[in-house]
PDB file of C-alpha atoms in Angstrom:
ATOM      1  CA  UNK A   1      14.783   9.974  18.780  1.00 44.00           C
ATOM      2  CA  UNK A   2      13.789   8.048  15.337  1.00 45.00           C
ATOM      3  CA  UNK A   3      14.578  10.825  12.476  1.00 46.00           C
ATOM      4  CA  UNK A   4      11.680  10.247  10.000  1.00 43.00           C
ATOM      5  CA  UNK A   5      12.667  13.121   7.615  1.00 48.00           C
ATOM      6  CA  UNK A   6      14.220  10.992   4.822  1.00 55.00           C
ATOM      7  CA  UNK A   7      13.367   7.155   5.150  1.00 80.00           C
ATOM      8  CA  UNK A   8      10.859   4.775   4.995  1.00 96.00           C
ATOM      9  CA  UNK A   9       9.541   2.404   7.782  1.00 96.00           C
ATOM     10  CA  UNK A  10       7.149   1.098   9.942  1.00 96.00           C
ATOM     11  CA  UNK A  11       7.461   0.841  13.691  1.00 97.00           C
ATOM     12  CA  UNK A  12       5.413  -1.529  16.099  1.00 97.00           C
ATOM     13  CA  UNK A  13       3.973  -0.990  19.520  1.00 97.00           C
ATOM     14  CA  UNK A  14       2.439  -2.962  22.033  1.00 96.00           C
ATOM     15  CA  UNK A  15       0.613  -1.240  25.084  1.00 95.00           C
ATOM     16  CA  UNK A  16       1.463  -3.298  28.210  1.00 92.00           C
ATOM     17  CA  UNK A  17      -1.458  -3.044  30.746  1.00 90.00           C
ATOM     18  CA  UNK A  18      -4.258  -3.803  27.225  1.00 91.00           C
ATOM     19  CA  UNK A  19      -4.649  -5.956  24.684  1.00 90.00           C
ATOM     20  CA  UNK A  20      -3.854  -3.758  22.138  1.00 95.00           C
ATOM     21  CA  UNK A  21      -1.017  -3.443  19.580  1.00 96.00           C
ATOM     22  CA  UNK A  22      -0.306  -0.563  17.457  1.00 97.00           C
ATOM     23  CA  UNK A  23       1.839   0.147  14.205  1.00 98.00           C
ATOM     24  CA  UNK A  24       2.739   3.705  12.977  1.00 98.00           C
ATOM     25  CA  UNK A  25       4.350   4.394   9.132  1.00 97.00           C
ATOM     26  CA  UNK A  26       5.923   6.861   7.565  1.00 97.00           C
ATOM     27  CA  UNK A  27       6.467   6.688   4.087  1.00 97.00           C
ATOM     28  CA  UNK A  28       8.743   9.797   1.884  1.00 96.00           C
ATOM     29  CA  UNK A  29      11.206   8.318  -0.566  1.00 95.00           C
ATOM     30  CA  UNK A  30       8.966   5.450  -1.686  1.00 95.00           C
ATOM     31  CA  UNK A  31       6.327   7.942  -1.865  1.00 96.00           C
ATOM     32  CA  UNK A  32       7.930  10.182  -3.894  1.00 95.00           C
ATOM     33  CA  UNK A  33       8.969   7.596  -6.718  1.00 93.00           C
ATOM     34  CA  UNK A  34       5.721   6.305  -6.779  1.00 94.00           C
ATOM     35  CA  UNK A  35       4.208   9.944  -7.793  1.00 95.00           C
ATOM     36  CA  UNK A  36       7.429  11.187  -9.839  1.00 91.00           C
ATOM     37  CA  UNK A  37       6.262   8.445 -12.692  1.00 86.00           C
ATOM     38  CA  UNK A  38       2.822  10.167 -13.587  1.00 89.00           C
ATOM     39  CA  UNK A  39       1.590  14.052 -13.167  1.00 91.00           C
ATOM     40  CA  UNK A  40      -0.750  13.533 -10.535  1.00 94.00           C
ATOM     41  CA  UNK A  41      -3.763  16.071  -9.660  1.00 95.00           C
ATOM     42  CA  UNK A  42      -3.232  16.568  -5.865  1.00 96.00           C
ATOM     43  CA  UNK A  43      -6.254  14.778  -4.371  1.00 96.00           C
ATOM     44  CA  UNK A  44      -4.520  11.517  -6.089  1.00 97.00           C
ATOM     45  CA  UNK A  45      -1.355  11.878  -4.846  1.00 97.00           C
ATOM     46  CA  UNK A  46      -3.230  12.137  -1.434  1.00 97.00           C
ATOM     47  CA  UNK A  47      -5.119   8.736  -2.074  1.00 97.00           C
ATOM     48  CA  UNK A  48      -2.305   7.409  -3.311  1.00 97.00           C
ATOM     49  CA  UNK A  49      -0.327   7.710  -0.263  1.00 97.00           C
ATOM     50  CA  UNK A  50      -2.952   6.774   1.635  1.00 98.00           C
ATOM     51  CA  UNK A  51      -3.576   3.586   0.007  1.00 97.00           C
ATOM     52  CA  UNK A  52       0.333   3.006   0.456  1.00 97.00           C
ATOM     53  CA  UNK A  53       0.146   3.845   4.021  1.00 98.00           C
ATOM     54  CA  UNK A  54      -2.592   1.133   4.696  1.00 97.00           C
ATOM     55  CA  UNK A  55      -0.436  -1.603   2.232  1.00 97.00           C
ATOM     56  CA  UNK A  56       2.569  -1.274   4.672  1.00 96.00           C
ATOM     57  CA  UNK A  57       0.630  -1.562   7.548  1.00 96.00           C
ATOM     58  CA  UNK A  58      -1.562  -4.467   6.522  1.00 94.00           C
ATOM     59  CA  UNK A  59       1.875  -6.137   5.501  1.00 93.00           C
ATOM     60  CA  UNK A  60       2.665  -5.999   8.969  1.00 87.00           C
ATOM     61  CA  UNK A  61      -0.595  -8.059   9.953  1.00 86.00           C
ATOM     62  CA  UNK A  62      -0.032 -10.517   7.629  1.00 85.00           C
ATOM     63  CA  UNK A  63       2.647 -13.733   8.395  1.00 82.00           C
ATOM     64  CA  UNK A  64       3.223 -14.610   4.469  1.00 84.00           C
ATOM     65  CA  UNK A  65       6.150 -14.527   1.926  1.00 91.00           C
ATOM     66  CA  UNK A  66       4.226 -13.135  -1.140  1.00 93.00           C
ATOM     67  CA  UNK A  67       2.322 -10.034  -2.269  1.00 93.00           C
ATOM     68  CA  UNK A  68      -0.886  -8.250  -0.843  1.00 95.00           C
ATOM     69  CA  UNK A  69      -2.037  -5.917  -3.665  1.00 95.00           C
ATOM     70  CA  UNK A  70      -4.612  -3.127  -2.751  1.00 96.00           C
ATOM     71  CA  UNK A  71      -7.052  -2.578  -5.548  1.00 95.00           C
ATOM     72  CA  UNK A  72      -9.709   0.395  -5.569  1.00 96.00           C
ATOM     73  CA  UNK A  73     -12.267   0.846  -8.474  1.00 96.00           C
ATOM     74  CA  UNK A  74     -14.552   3.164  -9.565  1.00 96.00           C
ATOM     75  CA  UNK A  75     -17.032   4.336 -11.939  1.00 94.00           C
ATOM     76  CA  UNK A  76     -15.551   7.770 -11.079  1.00 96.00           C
ATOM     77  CA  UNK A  77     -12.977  10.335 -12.321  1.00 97.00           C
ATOM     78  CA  UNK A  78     -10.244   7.700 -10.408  1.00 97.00           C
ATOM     79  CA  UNK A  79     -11.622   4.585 -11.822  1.00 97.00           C
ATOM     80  CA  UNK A  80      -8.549   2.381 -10.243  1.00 95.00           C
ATOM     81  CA  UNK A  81      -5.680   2.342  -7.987  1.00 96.00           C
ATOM     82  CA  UNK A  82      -3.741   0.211  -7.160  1.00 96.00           C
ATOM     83  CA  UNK A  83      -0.422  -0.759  -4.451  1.00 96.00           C
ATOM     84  CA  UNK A  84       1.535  -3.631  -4.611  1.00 94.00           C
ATOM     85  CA  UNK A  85       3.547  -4.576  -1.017  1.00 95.00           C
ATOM     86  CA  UNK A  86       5.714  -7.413  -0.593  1.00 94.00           C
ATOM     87  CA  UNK A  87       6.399  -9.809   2.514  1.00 93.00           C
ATOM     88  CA  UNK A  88       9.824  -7.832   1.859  1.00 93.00           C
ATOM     89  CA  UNK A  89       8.384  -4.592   2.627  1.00 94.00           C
ATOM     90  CA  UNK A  90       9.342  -3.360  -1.175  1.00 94.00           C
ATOM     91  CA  UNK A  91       6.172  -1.252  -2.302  1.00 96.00           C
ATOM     92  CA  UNK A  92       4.605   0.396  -5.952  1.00 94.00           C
ATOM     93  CA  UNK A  93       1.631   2.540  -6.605  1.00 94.00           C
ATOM     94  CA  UNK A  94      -0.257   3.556  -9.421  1.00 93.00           C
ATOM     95  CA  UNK A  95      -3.933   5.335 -10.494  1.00 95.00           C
ATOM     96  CA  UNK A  96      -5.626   6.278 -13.837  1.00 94.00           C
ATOM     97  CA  UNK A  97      -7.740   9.008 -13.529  1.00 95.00           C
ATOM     98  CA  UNK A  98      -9.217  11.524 -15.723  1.00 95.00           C
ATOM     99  CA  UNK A  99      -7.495  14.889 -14.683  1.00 93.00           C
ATOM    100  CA  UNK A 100     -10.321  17.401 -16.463  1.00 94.00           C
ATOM    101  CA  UNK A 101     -13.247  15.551 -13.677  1.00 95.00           C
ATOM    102  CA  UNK A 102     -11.028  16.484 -10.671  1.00 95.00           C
ATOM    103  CA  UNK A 103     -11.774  19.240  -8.411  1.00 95.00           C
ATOM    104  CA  UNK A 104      -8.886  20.588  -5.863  1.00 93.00           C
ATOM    105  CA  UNK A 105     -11.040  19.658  -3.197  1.00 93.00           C
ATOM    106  CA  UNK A 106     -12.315  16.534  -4.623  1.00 95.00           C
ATOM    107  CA  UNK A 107     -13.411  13.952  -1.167  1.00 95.00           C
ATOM    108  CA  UNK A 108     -12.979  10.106  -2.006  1.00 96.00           C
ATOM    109  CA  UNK A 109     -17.178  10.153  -2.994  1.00 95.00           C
ATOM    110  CA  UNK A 110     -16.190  12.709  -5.671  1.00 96.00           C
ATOM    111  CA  UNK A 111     -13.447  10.669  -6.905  1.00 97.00           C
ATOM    112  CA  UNK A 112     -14.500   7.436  -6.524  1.00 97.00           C
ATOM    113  CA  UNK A 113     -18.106   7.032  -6.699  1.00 96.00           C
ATOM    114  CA  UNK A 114     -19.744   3.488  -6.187  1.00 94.00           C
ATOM    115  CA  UNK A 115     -16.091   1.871  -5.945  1.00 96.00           C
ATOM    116  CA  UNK A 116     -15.050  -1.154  -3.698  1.00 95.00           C
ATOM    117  CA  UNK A 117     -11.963  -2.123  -2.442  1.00 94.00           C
ATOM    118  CA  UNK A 118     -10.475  -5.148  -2.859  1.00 94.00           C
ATOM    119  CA  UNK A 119      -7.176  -6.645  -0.717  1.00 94.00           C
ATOM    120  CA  UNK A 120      -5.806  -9.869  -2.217  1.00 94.00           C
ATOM    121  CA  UNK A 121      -2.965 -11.560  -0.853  1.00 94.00           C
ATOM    122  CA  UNK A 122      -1.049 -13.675  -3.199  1.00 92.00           C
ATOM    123  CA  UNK A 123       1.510 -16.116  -1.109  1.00 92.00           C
ATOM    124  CA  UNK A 124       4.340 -17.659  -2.554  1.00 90.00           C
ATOM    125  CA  UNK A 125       3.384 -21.157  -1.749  1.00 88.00           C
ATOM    126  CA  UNK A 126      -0.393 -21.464  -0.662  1.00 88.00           C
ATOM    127  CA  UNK A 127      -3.535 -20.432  -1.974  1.00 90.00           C
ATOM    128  CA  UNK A 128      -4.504 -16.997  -3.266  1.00 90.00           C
ATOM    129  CA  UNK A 129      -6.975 -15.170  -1.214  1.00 90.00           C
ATOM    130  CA  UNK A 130      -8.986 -11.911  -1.773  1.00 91.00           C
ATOM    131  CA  UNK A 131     -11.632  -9.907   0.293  1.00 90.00           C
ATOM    132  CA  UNK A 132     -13.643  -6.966  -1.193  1.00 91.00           C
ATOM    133  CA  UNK A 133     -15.791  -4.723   0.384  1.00 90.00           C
ATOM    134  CA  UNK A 134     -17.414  -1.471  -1.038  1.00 92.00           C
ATOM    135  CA  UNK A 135     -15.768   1.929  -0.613  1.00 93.00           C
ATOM    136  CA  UNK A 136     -18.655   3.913   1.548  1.00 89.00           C
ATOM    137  CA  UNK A 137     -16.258   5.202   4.000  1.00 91.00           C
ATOM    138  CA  UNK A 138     -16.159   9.082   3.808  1.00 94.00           C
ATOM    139  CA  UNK A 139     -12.335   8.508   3.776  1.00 95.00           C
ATOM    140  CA  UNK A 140      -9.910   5.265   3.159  1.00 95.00           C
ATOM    141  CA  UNK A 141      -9.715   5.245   6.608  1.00 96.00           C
ATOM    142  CA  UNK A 142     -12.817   3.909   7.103  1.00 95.00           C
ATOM    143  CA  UNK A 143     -13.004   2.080   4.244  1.00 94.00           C
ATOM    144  CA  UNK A 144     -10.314   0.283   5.933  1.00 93.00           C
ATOM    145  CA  UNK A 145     -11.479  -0.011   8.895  1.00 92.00           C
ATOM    146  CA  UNK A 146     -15.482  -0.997   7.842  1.00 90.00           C
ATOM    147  CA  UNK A 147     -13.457  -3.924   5.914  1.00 89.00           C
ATOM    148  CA  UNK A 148     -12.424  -5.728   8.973  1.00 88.00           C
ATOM    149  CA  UNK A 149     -15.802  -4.847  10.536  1.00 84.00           C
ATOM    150  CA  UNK A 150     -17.553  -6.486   7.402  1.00 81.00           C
ATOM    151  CA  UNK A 151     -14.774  -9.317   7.470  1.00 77.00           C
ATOM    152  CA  UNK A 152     -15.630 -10.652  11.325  1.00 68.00           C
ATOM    153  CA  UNK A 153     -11.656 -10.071  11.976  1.00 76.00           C
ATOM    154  CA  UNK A 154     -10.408  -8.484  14.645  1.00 86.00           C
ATOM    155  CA  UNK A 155     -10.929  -4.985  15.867  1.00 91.00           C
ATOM    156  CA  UNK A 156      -8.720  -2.830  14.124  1.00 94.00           C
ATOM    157  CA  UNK A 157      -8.560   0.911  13.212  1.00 96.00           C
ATOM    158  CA  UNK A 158      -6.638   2.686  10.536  1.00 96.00           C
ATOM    159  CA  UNK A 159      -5.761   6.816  10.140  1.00 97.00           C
ATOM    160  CA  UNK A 160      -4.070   7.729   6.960  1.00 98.00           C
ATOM    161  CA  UNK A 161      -3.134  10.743   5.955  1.00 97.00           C
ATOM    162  CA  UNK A 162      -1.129  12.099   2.657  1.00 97.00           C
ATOM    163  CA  UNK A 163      -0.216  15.545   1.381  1.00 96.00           C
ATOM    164  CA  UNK A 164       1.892  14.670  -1.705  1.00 95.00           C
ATOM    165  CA  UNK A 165       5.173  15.061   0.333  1.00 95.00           C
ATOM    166  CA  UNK A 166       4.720  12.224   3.212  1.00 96.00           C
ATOM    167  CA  UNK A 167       2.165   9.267   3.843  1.00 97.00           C
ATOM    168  CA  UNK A 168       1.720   8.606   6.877  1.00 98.00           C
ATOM    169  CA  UNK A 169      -0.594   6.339   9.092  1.00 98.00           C
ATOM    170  CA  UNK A 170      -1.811   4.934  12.369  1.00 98.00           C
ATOM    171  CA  UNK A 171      -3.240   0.972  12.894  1.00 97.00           C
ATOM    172  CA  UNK A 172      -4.583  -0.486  16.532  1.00 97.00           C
ATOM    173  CA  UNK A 173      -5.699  -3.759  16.782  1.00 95.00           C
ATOM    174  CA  UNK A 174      -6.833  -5.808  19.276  1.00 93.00           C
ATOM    175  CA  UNK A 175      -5.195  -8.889  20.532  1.00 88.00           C
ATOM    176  CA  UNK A 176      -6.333 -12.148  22.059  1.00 83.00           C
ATOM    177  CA  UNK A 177      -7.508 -11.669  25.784  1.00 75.00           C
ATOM    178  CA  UNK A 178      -4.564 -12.169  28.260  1.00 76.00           C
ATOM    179  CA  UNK A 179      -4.129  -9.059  29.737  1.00 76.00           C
ATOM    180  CA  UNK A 180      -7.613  -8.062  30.148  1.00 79.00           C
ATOM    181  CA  UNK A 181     -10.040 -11.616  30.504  1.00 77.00           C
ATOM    182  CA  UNK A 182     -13.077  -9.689  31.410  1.00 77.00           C
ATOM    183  CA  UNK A 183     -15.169  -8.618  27.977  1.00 84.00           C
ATOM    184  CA  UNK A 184     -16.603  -5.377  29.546  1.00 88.00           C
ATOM    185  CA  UNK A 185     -13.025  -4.555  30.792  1.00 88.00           C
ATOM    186  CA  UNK A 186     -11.685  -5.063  27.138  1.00 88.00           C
ATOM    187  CA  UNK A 187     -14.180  -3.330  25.023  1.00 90.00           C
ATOM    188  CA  UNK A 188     -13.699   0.173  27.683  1.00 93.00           C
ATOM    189  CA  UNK A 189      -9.801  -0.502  26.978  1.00 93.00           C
ATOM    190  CA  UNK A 190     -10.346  -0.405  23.182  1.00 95.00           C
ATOM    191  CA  UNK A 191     -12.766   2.195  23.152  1.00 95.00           C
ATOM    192  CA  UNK A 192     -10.518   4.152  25.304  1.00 96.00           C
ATOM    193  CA  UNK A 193      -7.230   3.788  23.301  1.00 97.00           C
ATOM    194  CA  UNK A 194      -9.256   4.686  19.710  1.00 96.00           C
ATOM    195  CA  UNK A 195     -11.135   7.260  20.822  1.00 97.00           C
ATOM    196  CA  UNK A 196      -7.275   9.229  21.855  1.00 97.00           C
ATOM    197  CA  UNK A 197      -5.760   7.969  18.694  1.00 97.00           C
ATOM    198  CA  UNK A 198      -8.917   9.819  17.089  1.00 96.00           C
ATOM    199  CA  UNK A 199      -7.753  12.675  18.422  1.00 96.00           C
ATOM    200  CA  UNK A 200      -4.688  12.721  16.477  1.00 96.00           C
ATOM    201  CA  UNK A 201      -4.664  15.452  13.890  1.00 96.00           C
ATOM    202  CA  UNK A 202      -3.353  15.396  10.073  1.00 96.00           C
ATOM    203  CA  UNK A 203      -0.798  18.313  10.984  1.00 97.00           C
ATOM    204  CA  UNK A 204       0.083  16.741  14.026  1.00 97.00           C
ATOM    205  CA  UNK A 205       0.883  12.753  12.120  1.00 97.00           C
ATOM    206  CA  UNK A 206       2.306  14.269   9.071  1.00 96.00           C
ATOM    207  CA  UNK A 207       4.612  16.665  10.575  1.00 95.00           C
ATOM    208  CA  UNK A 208       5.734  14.488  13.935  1.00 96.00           C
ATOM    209  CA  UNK A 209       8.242  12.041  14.772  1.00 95.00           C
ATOM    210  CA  UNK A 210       6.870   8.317  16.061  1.00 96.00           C
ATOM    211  CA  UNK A 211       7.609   8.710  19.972  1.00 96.00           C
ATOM    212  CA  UNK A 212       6.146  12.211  20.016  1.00 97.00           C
ATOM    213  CA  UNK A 213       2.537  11.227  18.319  1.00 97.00           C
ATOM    214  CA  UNK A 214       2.955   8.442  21.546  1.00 97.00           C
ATOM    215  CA  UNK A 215       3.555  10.838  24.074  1.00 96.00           C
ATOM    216  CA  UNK A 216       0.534  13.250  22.890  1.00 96.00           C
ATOM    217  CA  UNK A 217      -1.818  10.299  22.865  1.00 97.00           C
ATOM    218  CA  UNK A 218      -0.671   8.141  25.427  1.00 96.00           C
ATOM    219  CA  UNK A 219       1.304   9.157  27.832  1.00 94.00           C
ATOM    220  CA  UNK A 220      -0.817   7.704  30.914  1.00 93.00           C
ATOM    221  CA  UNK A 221      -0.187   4.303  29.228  1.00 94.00           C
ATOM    222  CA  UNK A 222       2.471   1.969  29.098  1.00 94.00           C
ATOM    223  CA  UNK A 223       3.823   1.556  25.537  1.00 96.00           C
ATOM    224  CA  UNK A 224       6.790   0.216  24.294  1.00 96.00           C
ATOM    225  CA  UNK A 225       8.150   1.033  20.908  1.00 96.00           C
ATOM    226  CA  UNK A 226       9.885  -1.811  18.799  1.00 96.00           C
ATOM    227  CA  UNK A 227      12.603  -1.049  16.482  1.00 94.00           C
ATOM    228  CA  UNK A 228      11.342  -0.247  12.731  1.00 94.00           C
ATOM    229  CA  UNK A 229      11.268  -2.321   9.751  1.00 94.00           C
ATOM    230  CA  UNK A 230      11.925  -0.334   6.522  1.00 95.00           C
ATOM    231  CA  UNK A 231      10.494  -0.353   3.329  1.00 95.00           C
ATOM    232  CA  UNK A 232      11.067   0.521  -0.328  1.00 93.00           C
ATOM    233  CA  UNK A 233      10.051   1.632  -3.618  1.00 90.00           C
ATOM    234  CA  UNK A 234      10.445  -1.230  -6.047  1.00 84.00           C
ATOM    235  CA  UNK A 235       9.313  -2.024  -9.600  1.00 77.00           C
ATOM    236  CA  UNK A 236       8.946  -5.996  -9.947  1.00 76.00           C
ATOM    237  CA  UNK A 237       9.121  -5.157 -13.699  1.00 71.00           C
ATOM    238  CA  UNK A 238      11.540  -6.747 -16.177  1.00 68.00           C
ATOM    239  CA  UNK A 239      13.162  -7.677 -19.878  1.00 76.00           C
ATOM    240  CA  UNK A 240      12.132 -11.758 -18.780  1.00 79.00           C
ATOM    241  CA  UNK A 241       8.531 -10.481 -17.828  1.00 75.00           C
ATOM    242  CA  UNK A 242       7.760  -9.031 -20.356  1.00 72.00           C
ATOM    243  CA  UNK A 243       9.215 -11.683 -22.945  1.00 75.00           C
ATOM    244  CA  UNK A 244       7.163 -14.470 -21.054  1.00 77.00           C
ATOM    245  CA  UNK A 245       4.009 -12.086 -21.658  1.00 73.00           C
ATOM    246  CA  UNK A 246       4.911 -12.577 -25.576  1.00 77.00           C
ATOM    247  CA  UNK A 247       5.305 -16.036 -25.523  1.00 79.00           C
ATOM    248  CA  UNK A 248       1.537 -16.456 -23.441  1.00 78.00           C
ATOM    249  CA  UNK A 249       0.596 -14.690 -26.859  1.00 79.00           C
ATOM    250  CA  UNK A 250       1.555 -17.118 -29.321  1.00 80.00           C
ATOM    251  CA  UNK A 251       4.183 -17.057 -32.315  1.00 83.00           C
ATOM    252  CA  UNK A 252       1.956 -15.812 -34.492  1.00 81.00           C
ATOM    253  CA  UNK A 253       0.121 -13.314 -32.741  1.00 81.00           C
ATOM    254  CA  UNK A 254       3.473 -12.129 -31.255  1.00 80.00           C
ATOM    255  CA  UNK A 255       4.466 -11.846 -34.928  1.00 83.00           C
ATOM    256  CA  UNK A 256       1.355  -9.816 -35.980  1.00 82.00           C
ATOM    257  CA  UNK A 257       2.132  -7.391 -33.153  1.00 81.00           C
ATOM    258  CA  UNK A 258       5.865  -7.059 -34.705  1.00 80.00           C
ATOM    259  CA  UNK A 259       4.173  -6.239 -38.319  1.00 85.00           C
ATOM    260  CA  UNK A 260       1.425  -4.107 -36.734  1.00 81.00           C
ATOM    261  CA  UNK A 261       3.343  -1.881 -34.944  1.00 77.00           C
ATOM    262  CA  UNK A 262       6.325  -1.065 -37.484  1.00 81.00           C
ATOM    263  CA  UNK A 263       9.043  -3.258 -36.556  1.00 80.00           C
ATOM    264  CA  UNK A 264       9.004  -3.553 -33.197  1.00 78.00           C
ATOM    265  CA  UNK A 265       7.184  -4.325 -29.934  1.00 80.00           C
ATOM    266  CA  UNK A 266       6.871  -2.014 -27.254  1.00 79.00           C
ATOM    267  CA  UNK A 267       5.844  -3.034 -23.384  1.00 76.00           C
ATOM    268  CA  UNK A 268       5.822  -0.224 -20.807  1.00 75.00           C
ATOM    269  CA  UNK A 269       5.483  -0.942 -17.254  1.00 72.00           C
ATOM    270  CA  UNK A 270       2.357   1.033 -15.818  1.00 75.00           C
ATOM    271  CA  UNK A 271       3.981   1.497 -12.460  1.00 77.00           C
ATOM    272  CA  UNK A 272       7.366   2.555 -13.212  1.00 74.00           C
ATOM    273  CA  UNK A 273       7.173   3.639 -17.133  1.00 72.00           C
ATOM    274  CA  UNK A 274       9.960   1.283 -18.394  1.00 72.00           C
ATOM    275  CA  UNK A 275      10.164   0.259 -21.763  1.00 75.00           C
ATOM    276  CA  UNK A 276      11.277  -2.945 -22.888  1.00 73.00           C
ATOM    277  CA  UNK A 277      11.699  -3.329 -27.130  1.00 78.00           C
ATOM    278  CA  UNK A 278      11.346  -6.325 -28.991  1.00 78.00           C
ATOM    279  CA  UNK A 279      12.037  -6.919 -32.933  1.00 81.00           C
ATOM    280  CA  UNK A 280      11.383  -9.678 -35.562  1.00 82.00           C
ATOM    281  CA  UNK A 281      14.456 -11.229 -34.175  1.00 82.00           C
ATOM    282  CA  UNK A 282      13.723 -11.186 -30.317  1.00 82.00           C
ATOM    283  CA  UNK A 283      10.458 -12.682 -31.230  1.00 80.00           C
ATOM    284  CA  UNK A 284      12.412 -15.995 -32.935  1.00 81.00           C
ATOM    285  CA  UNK A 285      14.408 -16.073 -30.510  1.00 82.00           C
ATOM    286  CA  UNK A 286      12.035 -16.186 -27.999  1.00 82.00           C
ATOM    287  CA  UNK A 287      10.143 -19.279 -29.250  1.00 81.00           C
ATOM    288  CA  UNK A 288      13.093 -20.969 -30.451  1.00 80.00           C
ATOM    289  CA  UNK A 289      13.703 -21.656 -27.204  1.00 67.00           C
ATOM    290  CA  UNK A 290      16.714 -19.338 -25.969  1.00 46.00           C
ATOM    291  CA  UNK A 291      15.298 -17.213 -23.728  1.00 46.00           C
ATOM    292  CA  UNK A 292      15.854 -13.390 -23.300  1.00 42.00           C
ATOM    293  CA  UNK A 293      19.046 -11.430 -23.027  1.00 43.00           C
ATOM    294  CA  UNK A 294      20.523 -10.931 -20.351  1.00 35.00           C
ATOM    295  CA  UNK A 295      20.793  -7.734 -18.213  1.00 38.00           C
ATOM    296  CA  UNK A 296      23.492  -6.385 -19.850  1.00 37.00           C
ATOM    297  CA  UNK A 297      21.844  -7.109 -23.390  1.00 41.00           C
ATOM    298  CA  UNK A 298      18.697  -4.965 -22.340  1.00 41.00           C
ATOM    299  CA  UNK A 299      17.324  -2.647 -24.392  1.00 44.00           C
ATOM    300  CA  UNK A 300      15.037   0.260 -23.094  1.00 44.00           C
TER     301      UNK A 300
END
């Protein structure tokens, strides 16, 4: 039996007599770095794992080497957040929000009032594409799901859950007929398999291993369980980054910014809260051409 106490992964799963696939994640570690950078209120650090629940299984979806980056928005007490997950499964998180507008028992309306959601997946080599659709769900879960509705894709269903310890989450989605040609014969299948998963408590996700939430939901069905992929926290962030950022500026601007703020420039990474300085003499060197130091240069 898969032992989902301390790592991070997906797992796939195909039901043999339907055409249906499934994926389940579970995320901890990851989670945990994401909220150990910024002092969360708790209903955050439950959208917040939600939102990285649904990145890692969309990544799964998706045949790409790139990024998909989640973005929520809001005119609400959580006016953004916002998960990065690469085709390499390595994931980061981040919200604002304003902590003195958020109730315990704040519901995604509360927190993020007339928002929309927008999924944007960035490829290494091909063109960027993003799809946006509003956030009127009562949870991410539907706002999830109404996307693909909205989008004309194919039937899929999403349950996420979060309780600042462990995201976890549940995707079906239907597959090209083979299994089942008849349309009246597929539709009962799918209805059938999502109205069980539906079943499928927050207690019982959150605090059960991948092979028992199967059993409990489908064990007059053939499934078969493929091996997991993991995944990881990781901060794309860097000294090189964040010197290219300067140079965009300008020499003189980048100069101004020296003067301005006594001495030296400071760039912190939102997502991780790394701090990369640069002086008067980082700047010339910079534009003269040299580049940045290297790792073992750094300064923090």
């Amino acid at each position: 039996m898969t032992d989902l106490t301390d790592t991070d992964y997906t797992q796939r799963f195909i039901f043999d007599d339907s055409d249906t696939r499934g994926e389940l994640v579970t995320l901890k570690r990851s989670y945990a770095e994401v909220l150990a950078k910024h002092t969360y209120p708790e209903p955050v650090k439950q959208l917040l794992g939600e939102l990285m629940a649904a990145a890692s299984l969309l990544v799964g979806t998706l045949k790409f080497d790139g990024l998909l980056i989640l973005q929520a928005r809001s005119d609400g007490p959580v006016p953004l957040l916002m998960i990065e997950c690469s085709s390499e499964r390595e994931i980061r998180g981040l919200a604002r929000y304003e902590a003195d507008r958020i109730a315990p028992d704040a519901t995604l309306a509360d927190l993020m009032p007339n928002g929309v959601l927008a999924l944007t997946v960035d490829p290494t080599q091909g063109q960027r594409y993003q799809g946006i659709v509003d956030l009127d769900g009562e949870t991410l879960s539907d706002c999830f799901t109404n996307y693909f509705v909205m989008s004309q894709q194919v039937n899929t269903r999403f349950w996420l859950y979060a309780d600042g310890r462990r995201a976890r989450g549940l995707l079906l989605q239907q597959l090209p007929a083979d299994r089942l040609k008849d349309e009246e014969e597929r539709a009962a299948s799918w209805q059938h398999l999502t109205a069980l998963a539906s079943t499928l408590t927050a207690d019982e996700l959150l605090g059960l291993d991948n092979e028992t939430v199967l059993h409990r939901l489908y064990h007059e069905e053939q499934v078969r369980l493929f091996d997991v992929q993991k995944l990881r926290f990781h901060c794309s962030c860097s000294r090189e980054r964040s010197a290219n950022a300067l140079v965009s500026l300008g020499l003189e601007d980048a100069q101004a910014l020296v003067i301005e703020h006594g001495g030296n420039i400071e760039i912190d990474c939102q997502f991780c809260n790394e701090r990369y300085l640069f002086d008067a003499a980082d700047i010339v060197q910079l534009f003269a051409g040299a580049g940045v130091e290297t790792p073992s240069d750094t300064r923090h």
